[in-house]
């Protein structure tokens, strides 16, 4: 407990004082309720007992990606991760991480099971809402910011699920069969960023297999990539029930098996006795865990015990403000026929608010996705409540219909000045969606309302892309994602123009189920009854595929409208040592303040065999009307490099690279060049 010593030195002293039994106890979870004698009420989702004689604190583990969830109460339900990514705002994401880590700690938790950085290969994935979309760079940067925030507290962040965890169909047994280059260029970079830039404390290995080996006993992934290539010194823990062996897992690099010790515990003790697992390996496993605990302050700043924390309300006003800002900044304005939004109706006007997510019945399914990332909201504000209050301020009134009867809803809409229809999809861990279409009756509801009132606005509470057969019939479409507990406040601010929308799609919205990259059954859900998912699309994931195939999406990656306009000019590309600086000017040419997300894509020379363009930088900037700002984005050699599977190294192909700067992946405003030798 000498805090003057470095974490590694403290770990060495502690390990010297530990018996083999002490060490083995650290390598597996136990049932939290049983260990703590809890018969009801909230409880952590994972628990590794401490050892008071060794001053070793227990590990108390809990989800997750949208706030402190599982059974916990009195915490903030933040917007879903797909929404977090849609802000393209690392500063805000860091504030979210900080709030999440603090709430966790106040609830007695010292390991947070977030963020989830699995790439959205398949938009039907039931956990699409739970991660940061389809681009490795955006996912990595969003994760780094969150991890930095979480770990400002004495709390370990856990990046998950390592690796290639892309679907829920047959999730425990599906093998993701993916080539080495695609693995390194698409699926691994967010984990690498979490390790190298974010200094994440823990990595959770995934359900399922990668190239026919279970992730949690996958030597190439856990040892070659994670330990050797990325230099990860922290904790490798299994997903809940993702350990399938004793010897193979321990020797491949798994440190901690969760939630209980079916394969570790006594089985691991026997493996040590037989010599199948060496005592050095056990020492290494225990060292990863205790060094990380020392480094992140778990020994020195223990959280409050469960008894005093379990019913505490830790959802502070500051945290709720972060939840509100995330919901506001993540909202993407997809369509806005002249003048539909912002609402400027004048006294006496009426707004028809329609659809279940507006606030009819149980609203919790519409503010967060289901499964381990679900968070019980504290005092959720519904759109109906917030719009009614905001309309009253403007001398306007709200009428409403729950939308269960489209004809009745259309009748309400017909007499209103405008209609706002709220629609949703249902995303849930453990089950993929079978179609991107909205569920039964919702398309019909929107179409009937739009027929009754030409000024119809659709608000989508979805965890990912949905199909919009009615898009040409409505005046405006707003993607609000799963917006968390400040749902109503955020959407009222956006619709009334108190906040100018600035969210950008972190994922392509396709025009049909058939036009997605993984469109054959062998790709998804996989051949042999979803035993083998063939990643034959290779690098062509998300916009990389739509660009290569020249397929027009419904809405492209990086896209989002504003109530103002921005112009781009004066691009310069120049070298500064081993780095490349790209500078340009962005100007707000409209009449409202607003934020633009300037995006930088690199187009490699054809011989490199890369997709047509790839995101390598971005900058969100807020500008008042007629103001401009000079933006600088710095690229490294890695921004131009491809993974060479023969040498297992990154290398830059000589040739001419195009630097593309714009407002979305399909709205490039400036072009520059850089020659690499
Ligand atoms: C999920 C993880 C989660 C764990 C604990 C698993 O089913 O895949 O993301 O952290 O449960 O709740």
Coordinates of C-alpha atoms in Angstrom, one line a residue, residues 33 56 58 74 79 89 104 121 139 143 210 272 357 391 444 456 476 499 505 508 510 593 635 638 661:
X33 CA -25.3 -12.4 -5.0
X56 CA -6.6 -6.7 -2.2
X58 CA -12.8 -7.1 -4.8
X74 CA -30.6 5.7 -9.6
X79 CA -28.1 8.0 -25.3
X89 CA -17.4 15.1 -30.6
X104 CA -20.2 3.6 -11.5
X121 CA -20.7 -5.0 -40.5
X139 CA -15.1 4.0 -33.6
X143 CA -13.8 4.8 -27.7
X210 CA -12.6 -16.1 -35.2
X272 CA -1.0 -26.2 -12.9
X357 CA -42.3 6.5 -28.6
X391 CA -45.4 24.6 -27.7
X444 CA -48.6 2.6 -42.9
X456 CA -45.4 15.7 -41.6
X476 CA -38.7 16.2 -42.7
X499 CA -30.6 23.7 -30.9
X505 CA -24.5 9.3 -39.5
X508 CA -24.8 4.1 -44.0
X510 CA -29.3 1.6 -47.3
X593 CA -25.2 29.5 -35.4
X635 CA -2.2 12.7 -40.4
X638 CA -0.4 5.2 -40.5
X661 CA -12.4 17.0 -47.4

